[in-house]
mmJSON file of the N, C-alpha and C atoms, coordinates in Angstrom:
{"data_MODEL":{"atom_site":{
"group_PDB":["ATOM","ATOM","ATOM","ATOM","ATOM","ATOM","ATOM","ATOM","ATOM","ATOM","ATOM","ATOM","ATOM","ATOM","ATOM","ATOM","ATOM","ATOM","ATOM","ATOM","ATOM","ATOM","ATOM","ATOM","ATOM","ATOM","ATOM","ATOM","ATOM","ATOM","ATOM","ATOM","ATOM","ATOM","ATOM","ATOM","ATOM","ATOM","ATOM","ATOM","ATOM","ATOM","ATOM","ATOM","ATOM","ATOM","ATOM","ATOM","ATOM","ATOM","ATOM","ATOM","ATOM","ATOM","ATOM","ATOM","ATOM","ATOM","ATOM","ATOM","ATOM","ATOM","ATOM","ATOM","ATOM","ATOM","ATOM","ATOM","ATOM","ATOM","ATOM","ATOM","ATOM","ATOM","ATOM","ATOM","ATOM","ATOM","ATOM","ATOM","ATOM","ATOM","ATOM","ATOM","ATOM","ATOM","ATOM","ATOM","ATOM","ATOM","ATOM","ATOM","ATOM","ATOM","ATOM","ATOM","ATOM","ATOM","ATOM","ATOM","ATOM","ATOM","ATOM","ATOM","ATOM","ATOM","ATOM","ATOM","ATOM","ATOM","ATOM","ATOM","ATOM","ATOM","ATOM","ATOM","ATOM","ATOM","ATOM","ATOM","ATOM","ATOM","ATOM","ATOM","ATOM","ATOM","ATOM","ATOM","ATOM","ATOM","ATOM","ATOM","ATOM","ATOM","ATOM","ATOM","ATOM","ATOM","ATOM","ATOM","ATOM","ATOM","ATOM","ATOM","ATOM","ATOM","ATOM","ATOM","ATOM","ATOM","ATOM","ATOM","ATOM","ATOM","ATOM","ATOM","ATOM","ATOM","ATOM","ATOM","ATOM","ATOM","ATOM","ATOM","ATOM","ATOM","ATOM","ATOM","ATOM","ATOM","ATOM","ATOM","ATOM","ATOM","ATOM","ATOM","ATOM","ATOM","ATOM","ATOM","ATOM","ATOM","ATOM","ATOM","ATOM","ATOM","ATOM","ATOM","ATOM","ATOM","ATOM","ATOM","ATOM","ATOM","ATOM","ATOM","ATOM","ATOM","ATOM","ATOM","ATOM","ATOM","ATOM","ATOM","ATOM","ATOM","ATOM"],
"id":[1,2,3,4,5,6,7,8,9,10,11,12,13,14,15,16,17,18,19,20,21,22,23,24,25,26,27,28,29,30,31,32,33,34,35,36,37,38,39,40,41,42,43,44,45,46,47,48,49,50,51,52,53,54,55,56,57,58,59,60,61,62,63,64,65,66,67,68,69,70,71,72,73,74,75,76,77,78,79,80,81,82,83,84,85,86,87,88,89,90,91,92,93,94,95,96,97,98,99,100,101,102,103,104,105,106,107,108,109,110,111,112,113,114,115,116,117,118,119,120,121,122,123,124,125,126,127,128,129,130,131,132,133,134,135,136,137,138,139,140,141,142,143,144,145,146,147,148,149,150,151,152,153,154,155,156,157,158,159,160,161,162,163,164,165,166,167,168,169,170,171,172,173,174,175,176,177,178,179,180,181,182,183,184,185,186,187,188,189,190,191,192,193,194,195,196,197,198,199,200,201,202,203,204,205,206,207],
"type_symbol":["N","C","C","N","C","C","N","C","C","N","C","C","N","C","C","N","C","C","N","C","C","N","C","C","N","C","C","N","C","C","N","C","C","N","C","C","N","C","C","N","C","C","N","C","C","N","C","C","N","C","C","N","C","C","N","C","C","N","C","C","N","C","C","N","C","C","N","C","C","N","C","C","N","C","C","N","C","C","N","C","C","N","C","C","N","C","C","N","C","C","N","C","C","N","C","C","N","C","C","N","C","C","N","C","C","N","C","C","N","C","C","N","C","C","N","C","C","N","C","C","N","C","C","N","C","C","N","C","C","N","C","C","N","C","C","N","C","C","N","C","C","N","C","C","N","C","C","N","C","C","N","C","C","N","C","C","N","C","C","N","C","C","N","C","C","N","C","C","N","C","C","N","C","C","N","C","C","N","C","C","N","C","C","N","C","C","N","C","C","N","C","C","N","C","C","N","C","C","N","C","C","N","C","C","N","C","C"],
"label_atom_id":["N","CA","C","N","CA","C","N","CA","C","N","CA","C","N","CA","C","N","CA","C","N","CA","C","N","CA","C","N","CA","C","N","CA","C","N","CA","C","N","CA","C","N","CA","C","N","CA","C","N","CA","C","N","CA","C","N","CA","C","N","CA","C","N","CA","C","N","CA","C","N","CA","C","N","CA","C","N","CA","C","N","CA","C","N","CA","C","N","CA","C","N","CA","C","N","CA","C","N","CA","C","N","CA","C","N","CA","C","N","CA","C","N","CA","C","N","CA","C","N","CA","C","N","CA","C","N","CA","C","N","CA","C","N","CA","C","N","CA","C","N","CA","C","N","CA","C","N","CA","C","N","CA","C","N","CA","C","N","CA","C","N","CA","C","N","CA","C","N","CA","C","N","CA","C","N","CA","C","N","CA","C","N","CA","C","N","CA","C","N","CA","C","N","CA","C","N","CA","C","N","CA","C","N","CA","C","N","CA","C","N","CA","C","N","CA","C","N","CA","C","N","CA","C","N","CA","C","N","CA","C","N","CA","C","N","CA","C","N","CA","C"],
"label_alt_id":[null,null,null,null,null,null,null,null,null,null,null,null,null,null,null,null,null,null,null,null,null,null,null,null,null,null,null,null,null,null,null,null,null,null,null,null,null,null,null,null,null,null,null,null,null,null,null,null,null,null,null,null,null,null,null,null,null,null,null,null,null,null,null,null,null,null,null,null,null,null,null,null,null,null,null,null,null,null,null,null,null,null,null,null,null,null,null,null,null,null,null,null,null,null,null,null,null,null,null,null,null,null,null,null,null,null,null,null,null,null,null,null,null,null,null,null,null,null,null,null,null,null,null,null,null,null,null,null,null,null,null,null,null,null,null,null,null,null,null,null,null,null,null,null,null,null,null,null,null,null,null,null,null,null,null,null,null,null,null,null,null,null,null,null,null,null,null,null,null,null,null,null,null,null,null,null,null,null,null,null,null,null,null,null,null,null,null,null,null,null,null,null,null,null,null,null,null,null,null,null,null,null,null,null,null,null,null],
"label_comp_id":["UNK","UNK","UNK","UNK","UNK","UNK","UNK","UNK","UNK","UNK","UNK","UNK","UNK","UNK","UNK","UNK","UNK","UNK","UNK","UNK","UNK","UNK","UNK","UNK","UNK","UNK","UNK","UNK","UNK","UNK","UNK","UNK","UNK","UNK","UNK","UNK","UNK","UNK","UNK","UNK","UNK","UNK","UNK","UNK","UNK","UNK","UNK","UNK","UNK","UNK","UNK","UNK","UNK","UNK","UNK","UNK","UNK","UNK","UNK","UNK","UNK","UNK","UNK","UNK","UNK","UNK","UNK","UNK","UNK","UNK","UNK","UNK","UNK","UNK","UNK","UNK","UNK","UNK","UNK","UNK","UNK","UNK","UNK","UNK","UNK","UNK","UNK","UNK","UNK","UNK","UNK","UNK","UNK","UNK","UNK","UNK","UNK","UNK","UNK","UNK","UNK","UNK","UNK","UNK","UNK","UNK","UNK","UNK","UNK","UNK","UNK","UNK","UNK","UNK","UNK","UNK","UNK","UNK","UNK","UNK","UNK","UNK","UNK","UNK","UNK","UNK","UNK","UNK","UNK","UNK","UNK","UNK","UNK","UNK","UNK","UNK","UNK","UNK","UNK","UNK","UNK","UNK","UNK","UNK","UNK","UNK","UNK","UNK","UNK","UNK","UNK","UNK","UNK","UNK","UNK","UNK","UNK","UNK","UNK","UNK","UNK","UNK","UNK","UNK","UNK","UNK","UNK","UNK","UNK","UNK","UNK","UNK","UNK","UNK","UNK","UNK","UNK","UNK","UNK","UNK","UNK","UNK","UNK","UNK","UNK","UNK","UNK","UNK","UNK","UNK","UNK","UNK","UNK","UNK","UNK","UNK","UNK","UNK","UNK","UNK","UNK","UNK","UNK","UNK","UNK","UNK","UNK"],
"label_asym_id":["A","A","A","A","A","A","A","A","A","A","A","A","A","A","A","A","A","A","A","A","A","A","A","A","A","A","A","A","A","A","A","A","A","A","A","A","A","A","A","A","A","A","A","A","A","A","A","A","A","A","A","A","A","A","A","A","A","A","A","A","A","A","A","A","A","A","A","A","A","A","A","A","A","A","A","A","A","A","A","A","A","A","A","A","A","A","A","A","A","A","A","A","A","A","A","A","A","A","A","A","A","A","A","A","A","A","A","A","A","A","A","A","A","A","A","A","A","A","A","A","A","A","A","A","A","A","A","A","A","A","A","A","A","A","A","A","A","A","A","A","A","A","A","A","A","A","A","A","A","A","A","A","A","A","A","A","A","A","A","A","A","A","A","A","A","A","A","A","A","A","A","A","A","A","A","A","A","A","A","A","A","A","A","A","A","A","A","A","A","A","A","A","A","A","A","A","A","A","A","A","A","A","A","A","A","A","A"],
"label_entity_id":["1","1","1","1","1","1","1","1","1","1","1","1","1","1","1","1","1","1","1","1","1","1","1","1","1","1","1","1","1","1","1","1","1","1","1","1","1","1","1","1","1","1","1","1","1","1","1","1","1","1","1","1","1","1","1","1","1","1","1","1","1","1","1","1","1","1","1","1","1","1","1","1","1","1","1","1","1","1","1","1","1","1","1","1","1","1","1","1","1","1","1","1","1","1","1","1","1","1","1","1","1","1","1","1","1","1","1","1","1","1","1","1","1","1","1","1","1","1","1","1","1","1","1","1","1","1","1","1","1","1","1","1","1","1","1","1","1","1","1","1","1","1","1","1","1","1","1","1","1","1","1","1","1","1","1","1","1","1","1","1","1","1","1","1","1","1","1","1","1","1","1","1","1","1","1","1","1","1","1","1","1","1","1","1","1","1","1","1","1","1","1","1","1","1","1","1","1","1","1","1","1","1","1","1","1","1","1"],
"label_seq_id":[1,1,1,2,2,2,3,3,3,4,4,4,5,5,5,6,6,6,7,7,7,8,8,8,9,9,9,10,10,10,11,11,11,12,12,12,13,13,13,14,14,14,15,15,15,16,16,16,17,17,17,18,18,18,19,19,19,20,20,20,21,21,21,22,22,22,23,23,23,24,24,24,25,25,25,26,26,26,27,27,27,28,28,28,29,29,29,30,30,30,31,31,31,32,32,32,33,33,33,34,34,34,35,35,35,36,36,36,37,37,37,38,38,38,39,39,39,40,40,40,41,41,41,42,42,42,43,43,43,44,44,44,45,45,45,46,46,46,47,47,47,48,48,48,49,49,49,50,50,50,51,51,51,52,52,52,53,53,53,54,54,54,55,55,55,56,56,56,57,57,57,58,58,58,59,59,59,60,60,60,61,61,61,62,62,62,63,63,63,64,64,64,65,65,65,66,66,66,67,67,67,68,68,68,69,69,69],
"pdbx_PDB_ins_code":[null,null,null,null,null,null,null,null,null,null,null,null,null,null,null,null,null,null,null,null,null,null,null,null,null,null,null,null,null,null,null,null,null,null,null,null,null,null,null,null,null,null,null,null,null,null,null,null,null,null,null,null,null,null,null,null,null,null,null,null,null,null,null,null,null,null,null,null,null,null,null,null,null,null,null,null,null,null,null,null,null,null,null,null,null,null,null,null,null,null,null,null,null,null,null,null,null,null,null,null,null,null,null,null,null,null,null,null,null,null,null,null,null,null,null,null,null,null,null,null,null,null,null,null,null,null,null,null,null,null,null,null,null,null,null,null,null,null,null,null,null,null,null,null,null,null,null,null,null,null,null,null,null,null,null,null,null,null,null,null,null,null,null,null,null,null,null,null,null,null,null,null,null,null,null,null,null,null,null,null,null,null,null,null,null,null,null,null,null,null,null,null,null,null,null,null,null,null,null,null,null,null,null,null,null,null,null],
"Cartn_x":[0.81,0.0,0.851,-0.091,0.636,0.614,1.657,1.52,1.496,0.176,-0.324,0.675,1.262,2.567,2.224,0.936,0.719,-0.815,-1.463,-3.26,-3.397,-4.529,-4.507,-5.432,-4.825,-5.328,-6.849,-7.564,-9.066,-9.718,-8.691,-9.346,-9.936,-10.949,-11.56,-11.391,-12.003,-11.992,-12.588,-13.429,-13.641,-13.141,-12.482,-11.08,-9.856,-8.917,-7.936,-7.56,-6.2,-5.961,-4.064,-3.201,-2.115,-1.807,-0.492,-0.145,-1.616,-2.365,-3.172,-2.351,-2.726,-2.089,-3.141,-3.132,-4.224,-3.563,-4.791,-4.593,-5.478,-6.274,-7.584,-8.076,-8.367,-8.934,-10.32,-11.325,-12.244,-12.137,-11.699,-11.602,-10.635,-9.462,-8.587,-7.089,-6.718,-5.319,-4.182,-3.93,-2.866,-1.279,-0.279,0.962,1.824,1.819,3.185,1.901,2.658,2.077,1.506,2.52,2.094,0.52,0.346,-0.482,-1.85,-1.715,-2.728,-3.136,-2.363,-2.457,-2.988,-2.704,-3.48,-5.048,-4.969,-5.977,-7.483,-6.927,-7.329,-8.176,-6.775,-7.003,-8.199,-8.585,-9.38,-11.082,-10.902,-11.736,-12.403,-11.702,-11.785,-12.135,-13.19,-13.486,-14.618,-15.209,-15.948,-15.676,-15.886,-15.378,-14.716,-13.888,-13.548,-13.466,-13.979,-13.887,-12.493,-12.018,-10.518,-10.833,-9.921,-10.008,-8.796,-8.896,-7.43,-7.311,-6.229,-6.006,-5.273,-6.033,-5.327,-5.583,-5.03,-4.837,-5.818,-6.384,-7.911,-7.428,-6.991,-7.029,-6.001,-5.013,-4.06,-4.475,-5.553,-5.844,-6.136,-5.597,-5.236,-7.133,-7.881,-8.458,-8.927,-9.719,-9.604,-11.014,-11.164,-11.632,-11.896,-13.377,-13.941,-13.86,-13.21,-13.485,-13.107,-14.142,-14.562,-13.463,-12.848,-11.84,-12.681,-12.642,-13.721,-12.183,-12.269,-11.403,-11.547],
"Cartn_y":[-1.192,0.0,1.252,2.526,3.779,4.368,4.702,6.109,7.302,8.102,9.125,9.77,10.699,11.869,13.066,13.51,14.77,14.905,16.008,15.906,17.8,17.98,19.39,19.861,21.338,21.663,21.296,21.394,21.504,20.272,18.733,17.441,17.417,16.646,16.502,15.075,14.751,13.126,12.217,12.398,11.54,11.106,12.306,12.12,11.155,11.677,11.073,11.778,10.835,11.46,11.251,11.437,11.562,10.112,9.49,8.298,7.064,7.103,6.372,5.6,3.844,3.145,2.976,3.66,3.267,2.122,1.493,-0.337,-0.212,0.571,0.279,1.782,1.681,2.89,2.728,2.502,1.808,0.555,-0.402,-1.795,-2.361,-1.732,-1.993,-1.723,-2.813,-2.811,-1.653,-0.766,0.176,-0.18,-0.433,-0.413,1.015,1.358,2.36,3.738,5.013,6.03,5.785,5.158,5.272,4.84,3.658,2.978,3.408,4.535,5.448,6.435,7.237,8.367,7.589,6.384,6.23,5.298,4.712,4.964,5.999,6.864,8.001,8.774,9.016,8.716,8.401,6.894,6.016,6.266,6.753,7.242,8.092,9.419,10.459,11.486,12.326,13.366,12.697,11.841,11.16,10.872,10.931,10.591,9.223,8.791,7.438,6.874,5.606,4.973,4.78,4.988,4.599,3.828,2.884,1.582,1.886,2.077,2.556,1.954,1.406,1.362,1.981,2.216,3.451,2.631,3.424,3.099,4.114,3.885,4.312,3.665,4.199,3.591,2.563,2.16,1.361,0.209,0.137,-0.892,-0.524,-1.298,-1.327,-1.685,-0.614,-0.893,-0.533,-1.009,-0.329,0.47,1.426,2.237,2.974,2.817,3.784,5.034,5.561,7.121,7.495,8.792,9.194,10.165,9.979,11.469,11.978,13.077,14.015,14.169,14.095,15.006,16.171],
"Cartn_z":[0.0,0.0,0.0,-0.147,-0.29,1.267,1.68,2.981,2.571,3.18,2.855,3.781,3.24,3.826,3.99,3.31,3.352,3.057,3.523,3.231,3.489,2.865,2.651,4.11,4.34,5.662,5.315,4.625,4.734,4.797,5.023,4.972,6.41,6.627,7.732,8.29,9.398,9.82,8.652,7.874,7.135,5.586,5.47,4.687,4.251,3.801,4.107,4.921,6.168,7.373,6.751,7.511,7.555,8.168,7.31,8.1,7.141,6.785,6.547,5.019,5.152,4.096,2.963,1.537,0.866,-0.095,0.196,0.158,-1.578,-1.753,-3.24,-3.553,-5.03,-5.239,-6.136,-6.162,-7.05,-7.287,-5.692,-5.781,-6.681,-7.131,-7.831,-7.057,-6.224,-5.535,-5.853,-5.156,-5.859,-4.727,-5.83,-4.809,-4.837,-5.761,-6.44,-6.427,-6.702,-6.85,-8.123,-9.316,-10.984,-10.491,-10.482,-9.931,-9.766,-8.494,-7.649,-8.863,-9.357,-10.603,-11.706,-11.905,-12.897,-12.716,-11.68,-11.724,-11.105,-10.301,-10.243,-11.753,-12.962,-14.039,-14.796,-14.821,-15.373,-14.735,-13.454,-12.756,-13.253,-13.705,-14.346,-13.33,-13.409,-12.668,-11.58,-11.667,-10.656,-8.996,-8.472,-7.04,-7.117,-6.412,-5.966,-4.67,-4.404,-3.246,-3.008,-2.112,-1.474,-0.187,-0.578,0.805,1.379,3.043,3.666,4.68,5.645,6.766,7.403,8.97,9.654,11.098,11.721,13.502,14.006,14.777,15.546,17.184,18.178,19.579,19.595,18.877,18.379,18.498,17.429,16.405,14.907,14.578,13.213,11.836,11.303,10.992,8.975,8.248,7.534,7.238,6.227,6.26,4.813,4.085,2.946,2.718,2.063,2.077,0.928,0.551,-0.428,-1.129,-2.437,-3.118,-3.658,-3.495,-4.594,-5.365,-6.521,-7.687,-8.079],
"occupancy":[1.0,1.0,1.0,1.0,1.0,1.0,1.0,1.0,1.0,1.0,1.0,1.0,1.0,1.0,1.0,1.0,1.0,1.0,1.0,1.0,1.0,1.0,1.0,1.0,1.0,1.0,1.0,1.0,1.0,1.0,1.0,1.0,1.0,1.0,1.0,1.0,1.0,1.0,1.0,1.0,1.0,1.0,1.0,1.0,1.0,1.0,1.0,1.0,1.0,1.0,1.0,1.0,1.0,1.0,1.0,1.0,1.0,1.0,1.0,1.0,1.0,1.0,1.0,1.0,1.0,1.0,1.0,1.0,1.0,1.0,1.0,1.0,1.0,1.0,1.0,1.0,1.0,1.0,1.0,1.0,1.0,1.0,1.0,1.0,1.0,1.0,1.0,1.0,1.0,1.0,1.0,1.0,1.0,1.0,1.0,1.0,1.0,1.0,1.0,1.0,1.0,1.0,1.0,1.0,1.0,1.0,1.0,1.0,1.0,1.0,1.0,1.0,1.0,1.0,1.0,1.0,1.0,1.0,1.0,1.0,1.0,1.0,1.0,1.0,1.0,1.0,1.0,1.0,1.0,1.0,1.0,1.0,1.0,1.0,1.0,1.0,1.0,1.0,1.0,1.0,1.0,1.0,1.0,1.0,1.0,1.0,1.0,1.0,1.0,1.0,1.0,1.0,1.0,1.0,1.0,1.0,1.0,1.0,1.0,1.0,1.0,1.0,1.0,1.0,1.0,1.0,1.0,1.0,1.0,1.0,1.0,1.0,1.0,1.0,1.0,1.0,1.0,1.0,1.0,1.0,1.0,1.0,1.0,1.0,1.0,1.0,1.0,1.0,1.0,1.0,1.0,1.0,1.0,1.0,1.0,1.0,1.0,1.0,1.0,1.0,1.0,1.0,1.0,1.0,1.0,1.0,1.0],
"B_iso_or_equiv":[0.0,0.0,0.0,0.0,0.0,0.0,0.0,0.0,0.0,0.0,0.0,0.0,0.0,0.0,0.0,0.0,0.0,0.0,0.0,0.0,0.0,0.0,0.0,0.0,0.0,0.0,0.0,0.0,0.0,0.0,0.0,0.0,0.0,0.0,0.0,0.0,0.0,0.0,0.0,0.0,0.0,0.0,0.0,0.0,0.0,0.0,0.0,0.0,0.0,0.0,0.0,0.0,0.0,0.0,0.0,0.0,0.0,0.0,0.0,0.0,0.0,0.0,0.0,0.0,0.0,0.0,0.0,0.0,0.0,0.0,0.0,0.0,0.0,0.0,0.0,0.0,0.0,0.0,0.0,0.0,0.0,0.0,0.0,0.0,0.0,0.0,0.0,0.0,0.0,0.0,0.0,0.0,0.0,0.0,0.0,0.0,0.0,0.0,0.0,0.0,0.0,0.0,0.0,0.0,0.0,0.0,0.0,0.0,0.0,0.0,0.0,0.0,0.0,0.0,0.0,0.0,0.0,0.0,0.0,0.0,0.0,0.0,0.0,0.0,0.0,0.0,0.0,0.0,0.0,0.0,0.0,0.0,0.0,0.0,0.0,0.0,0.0,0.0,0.0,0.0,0.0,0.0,0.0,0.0,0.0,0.0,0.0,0.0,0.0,0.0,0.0,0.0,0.0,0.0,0.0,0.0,0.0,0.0,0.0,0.0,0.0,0.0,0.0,0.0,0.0,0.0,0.0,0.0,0.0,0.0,0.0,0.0,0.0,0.0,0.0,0.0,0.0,0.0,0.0,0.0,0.0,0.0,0.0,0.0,0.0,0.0,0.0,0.0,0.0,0.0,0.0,0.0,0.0,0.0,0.0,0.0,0.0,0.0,0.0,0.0,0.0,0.0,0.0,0.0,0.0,0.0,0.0],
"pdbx_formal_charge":[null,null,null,null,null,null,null,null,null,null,null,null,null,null,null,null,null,null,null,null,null,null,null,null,null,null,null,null,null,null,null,null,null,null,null,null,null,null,null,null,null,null,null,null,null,null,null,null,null,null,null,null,null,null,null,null,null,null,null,null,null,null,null,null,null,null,null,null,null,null,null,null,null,null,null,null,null,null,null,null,null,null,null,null,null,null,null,null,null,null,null,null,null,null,null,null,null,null,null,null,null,null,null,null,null,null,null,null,null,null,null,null,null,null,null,null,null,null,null,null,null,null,null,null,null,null,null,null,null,null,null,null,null,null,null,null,null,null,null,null,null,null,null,null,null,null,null,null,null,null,null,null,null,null,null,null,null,null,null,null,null,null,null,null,null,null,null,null,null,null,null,null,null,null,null,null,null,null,null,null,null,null,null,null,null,null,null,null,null,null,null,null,null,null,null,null,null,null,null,null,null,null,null,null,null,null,null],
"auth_seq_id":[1,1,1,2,2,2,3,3,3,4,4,4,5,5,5,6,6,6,7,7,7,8,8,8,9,9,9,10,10,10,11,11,11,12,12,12,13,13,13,14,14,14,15,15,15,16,16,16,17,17,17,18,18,18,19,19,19,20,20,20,21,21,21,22,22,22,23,23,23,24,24,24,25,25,25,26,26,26,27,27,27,28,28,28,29,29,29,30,30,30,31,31,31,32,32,32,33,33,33,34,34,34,35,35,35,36,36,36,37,37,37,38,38,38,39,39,39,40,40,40,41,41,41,42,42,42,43,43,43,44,44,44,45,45,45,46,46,46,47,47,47,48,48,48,49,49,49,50,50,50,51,51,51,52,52,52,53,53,53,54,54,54,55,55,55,56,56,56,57,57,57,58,58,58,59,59,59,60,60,60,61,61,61,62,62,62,63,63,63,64,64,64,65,65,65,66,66,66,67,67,67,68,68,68,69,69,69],
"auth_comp_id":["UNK","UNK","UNK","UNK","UNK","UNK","UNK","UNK","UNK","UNK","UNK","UNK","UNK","UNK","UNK","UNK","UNK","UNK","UNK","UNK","UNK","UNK","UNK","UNK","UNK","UNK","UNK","UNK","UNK","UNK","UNK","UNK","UNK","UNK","UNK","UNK","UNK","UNK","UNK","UNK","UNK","UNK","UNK","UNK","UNK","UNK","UNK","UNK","UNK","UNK","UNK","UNK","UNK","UNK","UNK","UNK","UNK","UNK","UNK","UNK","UNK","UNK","UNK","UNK","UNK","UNK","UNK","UNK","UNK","UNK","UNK","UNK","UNK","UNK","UNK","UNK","UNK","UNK","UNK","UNK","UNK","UNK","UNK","UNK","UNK","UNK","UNK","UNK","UNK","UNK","UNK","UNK","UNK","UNK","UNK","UNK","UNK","UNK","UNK","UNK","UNK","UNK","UNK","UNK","UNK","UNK","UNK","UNK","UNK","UNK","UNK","UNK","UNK","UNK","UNK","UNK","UNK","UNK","UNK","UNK","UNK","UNK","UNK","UNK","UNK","UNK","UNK","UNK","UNK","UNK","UNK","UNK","UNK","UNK","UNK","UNK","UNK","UNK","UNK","UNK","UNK","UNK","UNK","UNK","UNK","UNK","UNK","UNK","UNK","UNK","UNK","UNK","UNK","UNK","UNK","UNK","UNK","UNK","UNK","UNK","UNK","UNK","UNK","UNK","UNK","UNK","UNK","UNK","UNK","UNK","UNK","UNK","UNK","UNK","UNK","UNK","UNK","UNK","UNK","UNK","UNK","UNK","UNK","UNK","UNK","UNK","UNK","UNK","UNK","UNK","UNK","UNK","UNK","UNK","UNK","UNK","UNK","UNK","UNK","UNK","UNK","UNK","UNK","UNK","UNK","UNK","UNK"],
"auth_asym_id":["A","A","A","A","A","A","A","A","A","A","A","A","A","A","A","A","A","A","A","A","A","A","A","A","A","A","A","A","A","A","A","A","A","A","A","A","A","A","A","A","A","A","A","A","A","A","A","A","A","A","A","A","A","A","A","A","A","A","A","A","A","A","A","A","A","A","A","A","A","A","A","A","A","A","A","A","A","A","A","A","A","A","A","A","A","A","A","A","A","A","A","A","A","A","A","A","A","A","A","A","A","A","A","A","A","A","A","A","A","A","A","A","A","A","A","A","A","A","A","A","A","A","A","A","A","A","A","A","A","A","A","A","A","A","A","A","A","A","A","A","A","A","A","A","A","A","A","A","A","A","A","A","A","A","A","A","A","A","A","A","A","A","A","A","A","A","A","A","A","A","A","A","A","A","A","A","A","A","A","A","A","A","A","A","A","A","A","A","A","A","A","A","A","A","A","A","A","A","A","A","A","A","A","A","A","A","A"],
"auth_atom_id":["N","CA","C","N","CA","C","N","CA","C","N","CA","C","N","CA","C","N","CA","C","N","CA","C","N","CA","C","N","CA","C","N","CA","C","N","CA","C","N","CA","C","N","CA","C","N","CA","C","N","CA","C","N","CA","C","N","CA","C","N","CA","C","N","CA","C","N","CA","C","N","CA","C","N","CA","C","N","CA","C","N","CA","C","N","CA","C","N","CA","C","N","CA","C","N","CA","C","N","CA","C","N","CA","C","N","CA","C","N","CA","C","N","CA","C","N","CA","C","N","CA","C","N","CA","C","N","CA","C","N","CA","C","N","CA","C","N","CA","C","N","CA","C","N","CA","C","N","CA","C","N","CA","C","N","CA","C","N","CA","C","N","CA","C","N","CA","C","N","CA","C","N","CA","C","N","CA","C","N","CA","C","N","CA","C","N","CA","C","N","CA","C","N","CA","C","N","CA","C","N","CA","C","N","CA","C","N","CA","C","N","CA","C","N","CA","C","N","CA","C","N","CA","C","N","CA","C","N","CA","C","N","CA","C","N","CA","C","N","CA","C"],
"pdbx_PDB_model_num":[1,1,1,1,1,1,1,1,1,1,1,1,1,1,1,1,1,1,1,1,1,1,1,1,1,1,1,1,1,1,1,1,1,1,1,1,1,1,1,1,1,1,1,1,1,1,1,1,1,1,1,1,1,1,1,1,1,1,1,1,1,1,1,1,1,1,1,1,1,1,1,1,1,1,1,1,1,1,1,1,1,1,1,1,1,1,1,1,1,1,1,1,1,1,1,1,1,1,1,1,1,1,1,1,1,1,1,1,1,1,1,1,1,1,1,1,1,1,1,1,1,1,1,1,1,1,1,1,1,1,1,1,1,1,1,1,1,1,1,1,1,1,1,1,1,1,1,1,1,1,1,1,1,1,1,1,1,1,1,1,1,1,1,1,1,1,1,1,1,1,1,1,1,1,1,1,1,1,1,1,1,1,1,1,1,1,1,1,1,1,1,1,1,1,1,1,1,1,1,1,1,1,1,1,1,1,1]
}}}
C-alpha cells in the first residue's frame, strides 16, 4: 500500500488522514504512486472509493473514504 505523507489543511476526519495506508482505489489494488495516478485517471473526474487502513485507539483498521477530484 501507499503512505499518505501529506493531506490538505481543509481534509476533515472523514477524509484522508495523515499516516493512513491506501490499500484500493475503485476496488482496484494500488501499490506504487504510478499505480494510484493512474488509476485516479481512469476514474476520471468522478469521485472514488478509497479503501485505507489506519490506527484508531491502536488498532489497526480499515476504512472507505470518499476522493472528490
Amino acid at each position: 500500500g501507499l503512505i499518505v505523507m501529506q493531506v490538505p489543511d481543509s481534509s476533515d476526519e472523514n477524509g484522508l488522514q495523515l499516516y493512513d495506508i491506501i490499500e484500493e482505489v475503485g476496488r482496484t489494488k494500488v501499490q506504487t504512486p504510478e499505480e494510484f495516478s493512474r488509476r485516479l485517471t481512469q476514474i476520471g473526474n468522478d469521485s472514488a472509493i478509497v479503501k485505507v487502513s489506519r490506527v484508531i485507539q491502536g488498532k489497526t483498521v480499515s476504512r472507505l473514504v470518499i476522493l472528490n477530484q
